[in-house]
mmCIF file of N, CA and C in Angstrom:
data_model
loop_
_atom_site.group_PDB
_atom_site.id
_atom_site.type_symbol
_atom_site.label_atom_id
_atom_site.label_comp_id
_atom_site.label_asym_id
_atom_site.label_seq_id
_atom_site.Cartn_x
_atom_site.Cartn_y
_atom_site.Cartn_z
ATOM 1 N N MET A 1 -12.554 -3.206 -0.510
ATOM 2 C CA MET A 1 -11.330 -3.969 -0.306
ATOM 3 C C MET A 1 -10.303 -3.564 -1.366
ATOM 4 N N ALA A 2 -9.075 -3.361 -0.926
ATOM 5 C CA ALA A 2 -8.008 -2.951 -1.832
ATOM 6 C C ALA A 2 -7.788 -4.005 -2.911
ATOM 7 N N GLU A 3 -7.573 -3.532 -4.122
ATOM 8 C CA GLU A 3 -7.352 -4.416 -5.266
ATOM 9 C C GLU A 3 -5.930 -4.953 -5.242
ATOM 10 N N ARG A 4 -5.783 -6.260 -5.491
ATOM 11 C CA ARG A 4 -4.456 -6.849 -5.622
ATOM 12 C C ARG A 4 -3.984 -6.616 -7.047
ATOM 13 N N ILE A 5 -2.789 -6.053 -7.163
ATOM 14 C CA ILE A 5 -2.198 -5.842 -8.473
ATOM 15 C C ILE A 5 -0.926 -6.677 -8.578
ATOM 16 N N ASP A 6 -0.411 -6.796 -9.795
ATOM 17 C CA ASP A 6 0.800 -7.583 -10.003
ATOM 18 C C ASP A 6 1.830 -6.757 -10.769
ATOM 19 N N ALA A 7 2.932 -7.387 -11.082
ATOM 20 C CA ALA A 7 4.022 -6.688 -11.762
ATOM 21 C C ALA A 7 3.580 -6.086 -13.086
ATOM 22 N N ALA A 8 2.687 -6.770 -13.796
ATOM 23 C CA ALA A 8 2.247 -6.297 -15.104
ATOM 24 C C ALA A 8 1.427 -5.015 -15.015
ATOM 25 N N SER A 9 0.741 -4.798 -13.902
ATOM 26 C CA SER A 9 -0.112 -3.615 -13.769
ATOM 27 C C SER A 9 0.459 -2.545 -12.838
ATOM 28 N N PHE A 10 1.611 -2.811 -12.220
ATOM 29 C CA PHE A 10 2.167 -1.886 -11.238
ATOM 30 C C PHE A 10 2.446 -0.503 -11.829
ATOM 31 N N GLU A 11 3.088 -0.461 -12.963
ATOM 32 C CA GLU A 11 3.439 0.829 -13.556
ATOM 33 C C GLU A 11 2.182 1.655 -13.856
ATOM 34 N N GLU A 12 1.215 1.029 -14.487
ATOM 35 C CA GLU A 12 -0.010 1.746 -14.867
ATOM 36 C C GLU A 12 -0.828 2.180 -13.647
ATOM 37 N N ARG A 13 -1.008 1.270 -12.690
ATOM 38 C CA ARG A 13 -1.881 1.540 -11.532
ATOM 39 C C ARG A 13 -1.233 2.402 -10.461
ATOM 40 N N VAL A 14 0.105 2.377 -10.389
ATOM 41 C CA VAL A 14 0.798 3.092 -9.316
ATOM 42 C C VAL A 14 1.636 4.251 -9.860
ATOM 43 N N LEU A 15 2.567 3.949 -10.720
ATOM 44 C CA LEU A 15 3.525 4.960 -11.168
ATOM 45 C C LEU A 15 2.914 5.994 -12.110
ATOM 46 N N LYS A 16 1.875 5.611 -12.853
ATOM 47 C CA LYS A 16 1.234 6.548 -13.775
ATOM 48 C C LYS A 16 -0.113 7.063 -13.256
ATOM 49 N N ALA A 17 -0.427 6.795 -12.013
ATOM 50 C CA ALA A 17 -1.714 7.202 -11.442
ATOM 51 C C ALA A 17 -1.805 8.715 -11.330
ATOM 52 N N ASP A 18 -3.013 9.234 -11.490
ATOM 53 C CA ASP A 18 -3.218 10.680 -11.419
ATOM 54 C C ASP A 18 -3.535 11.163 -10.001
ATOM 55 N N LYS A 19 -3.570 10.245 -9.038
ATOM 56 C CA LYS A 19 -3.755 10.619 -7.627
ATOM 57 C C LYS A 19 -2.839 9.744 -6.780
ATOM 58 N N PRO A 20 -2.652 10.091 -5.522
ATOM 59 C CA PRO A 20 -1.783 9.275 -4.660
ATOM 60 C C PRO A 20 -2.276 7.831 -4.566
ATOM 61 N N VAL A 21 -1.318 6.917 -4.437
ATOM 62 C CA VAL A 21 -1.624 5.492 -4.321
ATOM 63 C C VAL A 21 -0.845 4.932 -3.134
ATOM 64 N N LEU A 22 -1.572 4.288 -2.227
ATOM 65 C CA LEU A 22 -0.946 3.596 -1.114
ATOM 66 C C LEU A 22 -0.825 2.132 -1.496
ATOM 67 N N VAL A 23 0.409 1.620 -1.511
ATOM 68 C CA VAL A 23 0.656 0.230 -1.876
ATOM 69 C C VAL A 23 0.978 -0.556 -0.610
ATOM 70 N N ASP A 24 0.196 -1.594 -0.374
ATOM 71 C CA ASP A 24 0.411 -2.506 0.743
ATOM 72 C C ASP A 24 1.177 -3.710 0.211
ATOM 73 N N PHE A 25 2.462 -3.792 0.539
ATOM 74 C CA PHE A 25 3.273 -4.955 0.199
ATOM 75 C C PHE A 25 3.066 -5.960 1.328
ATOM 76 N N TYR A 26 2.435 -7.086 1.022
ATOM 77 C CA TYR A 26 1.998 -8.018 2.064
ATOM 78 C C TYR A 26 2.333 -9.457 1.691
ATOM 79 N N SER A 27 2.102 -10.334 2.674
ATOM 80 C CA SER A 27 2.228 -11.770 2.473
ATOM 81 C C SER A 27 0.991 -12.430 3.069
ATOM 82 N N ASP A 28 0.514 -13.488 2.438
ATOM 83 C CA ASP A 28 -0.665 -14.191 2.942
ATOM 84 C C ASP A 28 -0.442 -14.840 4.305
ATOM 85 N N THR A 29 0.797 -15.143 4.639
ATOM 86 C CA THR A 29 1.088 -15.815 5.906
ATOM 87 C C THR A 29 1.438 -14.851 7.029
ATOM 88 N N CYS A 30 1.394 -13.580 6.766
ATOM 89 C CA CYS A 30 1.798 -12.543 7.722
ATOM 90 C C CYS A 30 0.601 -12.118 8.582
ATOM 91 N N ILE A 31 0.682 -12.360 9.894
ATOM 92 C CA ILE A 31 -0.416 -12.006 10.814
ATOM 93 C C ILE A 31 -0.634 -10.490 10.866
ATOM 94 N N PRO A 32 0.411 -9.661 11.017
ATOM 95 C CA PRO A 32 0.164 -8.211 11.007
ATOM 96 C C PRO A 32 -0.472 -7.733 9.695
ATOM 97 N N CYS A 33 -0.153 -8.402 8.578
ATOM 98 C CA CYS A 33 -0.763 -8.059 7.293
ATOM 99 C C CYS A 33 -2.265 -8.311 7.340
ATOM 100 N N LYS A 34 -2.654 -9.416 7.915
ATOM 101 C CA LYS A 34 -4.073 -9.756 8.029
ATOM 102 C C LYS A 34 -4.793 -8.775 8.942
ATOM 103 N N ARG A 35 -4.144 -8.368 10.017
ATOM 104 C CA ARG A 35 -4.742 -7.396 10.945
ATOM 105 C C ARG A 35 -4.870 -6.023 10.294
ATOM 106 N N LEU A 36 -4.018 -5.735 9.341
ATOM 107 C CA LEU A 36 -4.024 -4.438 8.666
ATOM 108 C C LEU A 36 -5.170 -4.306 7.661
ATOM 109 N N ASN A 37 -5.638 -5.412 7.121
ATOM 110 C CA ASN A 37 -6.677 -5.372 6.080
ATOM 111 C C ASN A 37 -7.904 -4.544 6.455
ATOM 112 N N PRO A 38 -8.514 -4.733 7.636
ATOM 113 C CA PRO A 38 -9.690 -3.928 7.971
ATOM 114 C C PRO A 38 -9.369 -2.430 8.079
ATOM 115 N N GLN A 39 -8.174 -2.111 8.529
ATOM 116 C CA GLN A 39 -7.771 -0.701 8.645
ATOM 117 C C GLN A 39 -7.647 -0.080 7.251
ATOM 118 N N LEU A 40 -7.076 -0.837 6.320
ATOM 119 C CA LEU A 40 -6.945 -0.346 4.946
ATOM 120 C C LEU A 40 -8.314 -0.174 4.287
ATOM 121 N N ALA A 41 -9.240 -1.079 4.585
ATOM 122 C CA ALA A 41 -10.589 -0.965 4.032
ATOM 123 C C ALA A 41 -11.270 0.311 4.538
ATOM 124 N N LYS A 42 -11.108 0.609 5.813
ATOM 125 C CA LYS A 42 -11.675 1.837 6.378
ATOM 126 C C LYS A 42 -11.020 3.062 5.755
ATOM 127 N N LEU A 43 -9.709 3.012 5.590
ATOM 128 C CA LEU A 43 -8.985 4.123 4.985
ATOM 129 C C LEU A 43 -9.444 4.339 3.549
ATOM 130 N N GLU A 44 -9.574 3.259 2.816
ATOM 131 C CA GLU A 44 -10.006 3.337 1.424
ATOM 132 C C GLU A 44 -11.390 3.984 1.327
ATOM 133 N N GLU A 45 -12.271 3.618 2.242
ATOM 134 C CA GLU A 45 -13.613 4.194 2.250
ATOM 135 C C GLU A 45 -13.574 5.676 2.622
ATOM 136 N N ALA A 46 -12.783 6.012 3.629
ATOM 137 C CA ALA A 46 -12.704 7.399 4.098
ATOM 138 C C ALA A 46 -12.055 8.317 3.068
ATOM 139 N N ARG A 47 -11.133 7.792 2.276
ATOM 140 C CA ARG A 47 -10.390 8.609 1.310
ATOM 141 C C ARG A 47 -10.786 8.329 -0.137
ATOM 142 N N ALA A 48 -11.963 7.758 -0.330
ATOM 143 C CA ALA A 48 -12.436 7.433 -1.676
ATOM 144 C C ALA A 48 -12.407 8.676 -2.557
ATOM 145 N N GLY A 49 -11.854 8.520 -3.757
ATOM 146 C CA GLY A 49 -11.781 9.627 -4.695
ATOM 147 C C GLY A 49 -10.518 10.453 -4.594
ATOM 148 N N GLU A 50 -9.840 10.386 -3.452
ATOM 149 C CA GLU A 50 -8.612 11.170 -3.298
ATOM 150 C C GLU A 50 -7.359 10.309 -3.174
ATOM 151 N N LEU A 51 -7.553 9.006 -2.940
ATOM 152 C CA LEU A 51 -6.434 8.095 -2.721
ATOM 153 C C LEU A 51 -6.844 6.697 -3.164
ATOM 154 N N ASP A 52 -5.971 6.016 -3.888
ATOM 155 C CA ASP A 52 -6.199 4.613 -4.221
ATOM 156 C C ASP A 52 -5.368 3.756 -3.279
ATOM 157 N N VAL A 53 -5.905 2.596 -2.928
ATOM 158 C CA VAL A 53 -5.190 1.634 -2.101
ATOM 159 C C VAL A 53 -5.118 0.338 -2.888
ATOM 160 N N VAL A 54 -3.900 -0.170 -3.078
ATOM 161 C CA VAL A 54 -3.698 -1.431 -3.792
ATOM 162 C C VAL A 54 -2.762 -2.319 -2.977
ATOM 163 N N LYS A 55 -2.778 -3.614 -3.306
ATOM 164 C CA LYS A 55 -1.964 -4.584 -2.588
ATOM 165 C C LYS A 55 -1.053 -5.328 -3.562
ATOM 166 N N VAL A 56 0.171 -5.594 -3.127
ATOM 167 C CA VAL A 56 1.117 -6.398 -3.895
ATOM 168 C C VAL A 56 1.580 -7.535 -2.997
ATOM 169 N N ASN A 57 1.347 -8.765 -3.437
ATOM 170 C CA ASN A 57 1.773 -9.937 -2.680
ATOM 171 C C ASN A 57 3.258 -10.166 -2.947
ATOM 172 N N ILE A 58 4.062 -10.030 -1.904
ATOM 173 C CA ILE A 58 5.513 -10.122 -2.074
ATOM 174 C C ILE A 58 5.985 -11.530 -2.410
ATOM 175 N N ASN A 59 5.152 -12.538 -2.165
ATOM 176 C CA ASN A 59 5.525 -13.915 -2.497
ATOM 177 C C ASN A 59 5.357 -14.210 -3.983
ATOM 178 N N PHE A 60 4.420 -13.545 -4.627
ATOM 179 C CA PHE A 60 4.157 -13.774 -6.041
ATOM 180 C C PHE A 60 4.810 -12.728 -6.936
ATOM 181 N N ASP A 61 4.961 -11.525 -6.431
ATOM 182 C CA ASP A 61 5.561 -10.435 -7.202
ATOM 183 C C ASP A 61 6.820 -9.933 -6.490
ATOM 184 N N THR A 62 7.725 -10.866 -6.300
ATOM 185 C CA THR A 62 8.955 -10.594 -5.564
ATOM 186 C C THR A 62 9.763 -9.466 -6.197
ATOM 187 N N GLN A 63 9.841 -9.435 -7.513
ATOM 188 C CA GLN A 63 10.659 -8.415 -8.168
ATOM 189 C C GLN A 63 10.117 -7.012 -7.921
ATOM 190 N N VAL A 64 8.807 -6.852 -7.861
ATOM 191 C CA VAL A 64 8.218 -5.541 -7.555
ATOM 192 C C VAL A 64 8.639 -5.113 -6.147
ATOM 193 N N ALA A 65 8.608 -6.063 -5.214
ATOM 194 C CA ALA A 65 9.034 -5.768 -3.842
ATOM 195 C C ALA A 65 10.517 -5.393 -3.807
ATOM 196 N N VAL A 66 11.342 -6.155 -4.477
ATOM 197 C CA VAL A 66 12.785 -5.880 -4.512
ATOM 198 C C VAL A 66 13.043 -4.518 -5.152
ATOM 199 N N ASP A 67 12.395 -4.242 -6.269
ATOM 200 C CA ASP A 67 12.585 -2.969 -6.969
ATOM 201 C C ASP A 67 12.201 -1.768 -6.097
ATOM 202 N N ASN A 68 11.311 -1.998 -5.137
ATOM 203 C CA ASN A 68 10.853 -0.919 -4.265
ATOM 204 C C ASN A 68 11.460 -0.982 -2.863
ATOM 205 N N GLY A 69 12.495 -1.782 -2.704
ATOM 206 C CA GLY A 69 13.235 -1.828 -1.445
ATOM 207 C C GLY A 69 12.452 -2.370 -0.268
ATOM 208 N N VAL A 70 11.490 -3.237 -0.531
ATOM 209 C CA VAL A 70 10.679 -3.812 0.542
ATOM 210 C C VAL A 70 11.463 -4.943 1.191
ATOM 211 N N MET A 71 11.643 -4.827 2.516
ATOM 212 C CA MET A 71 12.430 -5.810 3.258
ATOM 213 C C MET A 71 11.591 -6.616 4.242
ATOM 214 N N ALA A 72 10.349 -6.153 4.511
ATOM 215 C CA ALA A 72 9.494 -6.820 5.485
ATOM 216 C C ALA A 72 8.035 -6.590 5.114
ATOM 217 N N ALA A 73 7.187 -7.450 5.657
ATOM 218 C CA ALA A 73 5.746 -7.294 5.431
ATOM 219 C C ALA A 73 5.064 -7.103 6.785
ATOM 220 N N PRO A 74 4.090 -6.236 6.846
ATOM 221 C CA PRO A 74 3.622 -5.358 5.785
ATOM 222 C C PRO A 74 4.474 -4.093 5.671
ATOM 223 N N THR A 75 4.705 -3.681 4.461
ATOM 224 C CA THR A 75 5.327 -2.386 4.179
ATOM 225 C C THR A 75 4.329 -1.594 3.351
ATOM 226 N N LEU A 76 4.042 -0.385 3.788
ATOM 227 C CA LEU A 76 3.130 0.506 3.074
ATOM 228 C C LEU A 76 3.953 1.612 2.448
ATOM 229 N N VAL A 77 3.825 1.756 1.136
ATOM 230 C CA VAL A 77 4.546 2.798 0.420
ATOM 231 C C VAL A 77 3.516 3.687 -0.268
ATOM 232 N N LEU A 78 3.621 4.979 -0.001
ATOM 233 C CA LEU A 78 2.721 5.949 -0.608
ATOM 234 C C LEU A 78 3.424 6.575 -1.799
ATOM 235 N N PHE A 79 2.786 6.473 -2.960
ATOM 236 C CA PHE A 79 3.325 7.047 -4.187
ATOM 237 C C PHE A 79 2.482 8.245 -4.594
ATOM 238 N N GLN A 80 3.168 9.283 -5.049
ATOM 239 C CA GLN A 80 2.483 10.445 -5.606
ATOM 240 C C GLN A 80 3.278 10.900 -6.817
ATOM 241 N N GLY A 81 2.593 11.051 -7.951
ATOM 242 C CA GLY A 81 3.273 11.455 -9.171
ATOM 243 C C GLY A 81 4.339 10.476 -9.612
ATOM 244 N N GLY A 82 4.142 9.196 -9.325
ATOM 245 C CA GLY A 82 5.081 8.168 -9.747
ATOM 246 C C GLY A 82 6.308 8.021 -8.876
ATOM 247 N N LYS A 83 6.360 8.781 -7.781
ATOM 248 C CA LYS A 83 7.516 8.725 -6.880
ATOM 249 C C LYS A 83 7.071 8.397 -5.464
ATOM 250 N N GLU A 84 7.961 7.791 -4.714
ATOM 251 C CA GLU A 84 7.663 7.483 -3.323
ATOM 252 C C GLU A 84 7.559 8.772 -2.510
ATOM 253 N N ALA A 85 6.436 8.923 -1.809
ATOM 254 C CA ALA A 85 6.217 10.095 -0.959
ATOM 255 C C ALA A 85 6.371 9.753 0.511
ATOM 256 N N GLY A 86 6.276 8.468 0.841
ATOM 257 C CA GLY A 86 6.408 8.048 2.231
ATOM 258 C C GLY A 86 6.381 6.539 2.345
ATOM 259 N N ARG A 87 6.870 6.057 3.493
ATOM 260 C CA ARG A 87 6.956 4.608 3.722
ATOM 261 C C ARG A 87 6.827 4.338 5.213
ATOM 262 N N THR A 88 6.111 3.279 5.530
ATOM 263 C CA THR A 88 6.000 2.832 6.911
ATOM 264 C C THR A 88 5.931 1.308 6.918
ATOM 265 N N VAL A 89 6.406 0.716 7.991
ATOM 266 C CA VAL A 89 6.468 -0.745 8.090
ATOM 267 C C VAL A 89 5.716 -1.191 9.341
ATOM 268 N N GLY A 90 4.969 -2.280 9.207
ATOM 269 C CA GLY A 90 4.275 -2.863 10.341
ATOM 270 C C GLY A 90 2.812 -2.455 10.414
ATOM 271 N N PHE A 91 2.108 -3.069 11.352
ATOM 272 C CA PHE A 91 0.689 -2.783 11.548
ATOM 273 C C PHE A 91 0.495 -1.340 11.993
ATOM 274 N N LYS A 92 -0.546 -0.711 11.468
ATOM 275 C CA LYS A 92 -0.909 0.649 11.861
ATOM 276 C C LYS A 92 -2.422 0.704 12.042
ATOM 277 N N ALA A 93 -2.861 1.385 13.089
ATOM 278 C CA ALA A 93 -4.281 1.644 13.287
ATOM 279 C C ALA A 93 -4.713 2.723 12.296
ATOM 280 N N LEU A 94 -6.003 2.881 12.108
ATOM 281 C CA LEU A 94 -6.530 3.831 11.131
ATOM 282 C C LEU A 94 -6.007 5.244 11.373
ATOM 283 N N LYS A 95 -5.998 5.686 12.609
ATOM 284 C CA LYS A 95 -5.516 7.041 12.911
ATOM 285 C C LYS A 95 -4.051 7.192 12.507
ATOM 286 N N GLU A 96 -3.248 6.185 12.783
ATOM 287 C CA GLU A 96 -1.833 6.224 12.398
ATOM 288 C C GLU A 96 -1.672 6.254 10.875
ATOM 289 N N LEU A 97 -2.504 5.500 10.176
ATOM 290 C CA LEU A 97 -2.458 5.501 8.710
ATOM 291 C C LEU A 97 -2.799 6.882 8.165
ATOM 292 N N GLU A 98 -3.829 7.494 8.723
ATOM 293 C CA GLU A 98 -4.224 8.826 8.251
ATOM 294 C C GLU A 98 -3.141 9.862 8.547
ATOM 295 N N GLU A 99 -2.520 9.779 9.712
ATOM 296 C CA GLU A 99 -1.431 10.707 10.047
ATOM 297 C C GLU A 99 -0.242 10.499 9.122
ATOM 298 N N PHE A 100 0.061 9.249 8.811
ATOM 299 C CA PHE A 100 1.157 8.934 7.893
ATOM 300 C C PHE A 100 0.891 9.562 6.522
ATOM 301 N N ILE A 101 -0.309 9.348 6.001
ATOM 302 C CA ILE A 101 -0.653 9.865 4.671
ATOM 303 C C ILE A 101 -0.650 11.388 4.671
ATOM 304 N N ASP A 102 -1.280 12.000 5.661
ATOM 305 C CA ASP A 102 -1.327 13.470 5.724
ATOM 306 C C ASP A 102 0.079 14.042 5.810
ATOM 307 N N GLY A 103 0.950 13.426 6.601
ATOM 308 C CA GLY A 103 2.313 13.920 6.734
ATOM 309 C C GLY A 103 3.119 13.763 5.458
ATOM 310 N N ALA A 104 2.935 12.640 4.795
ATOM 311 C CA ALA A 104 3.689 12.371 3.560
ATOM 312 C C ALA A 104 3.249 13.263 2.409
ATOM 313 N N LEU A 105 1.987 13.635 2.401
ATOM 314 C CA LEU A 105 1.461 14.450 1.299
ATOM 315 C C LEU A 105 1.515 15.943 1.590
ATOM 316 N N ALA A 106 1.934 16.322 2.790
ATOM 317 C CA ALA A 106 1.964 17.739 3.171
ATOM 318 C C ALA A 106 3.053 18.493 2.431
#
């Protein structure tokens, strides 16, 4: 299961990471966010060692969401080398997530 991080750990866990990091900006009350959780767990397992998956709750860490231009939940932002490499909004099936990541990192 993806680790929930907060504003205090965002820079270290995401911006200074030595491998790509997929950040799930979510809300506890968001149905598509809840449906996305199992897909992210599968992705995390399939890409173990090559990609980290973390979650940021937009209700508790609003400033992190604002700083990253998040306007809706779920928003998935892929970071590589401390910079945004790709972004997608809404529920995605595992195949769509893998295509998104492969395309963004190509």
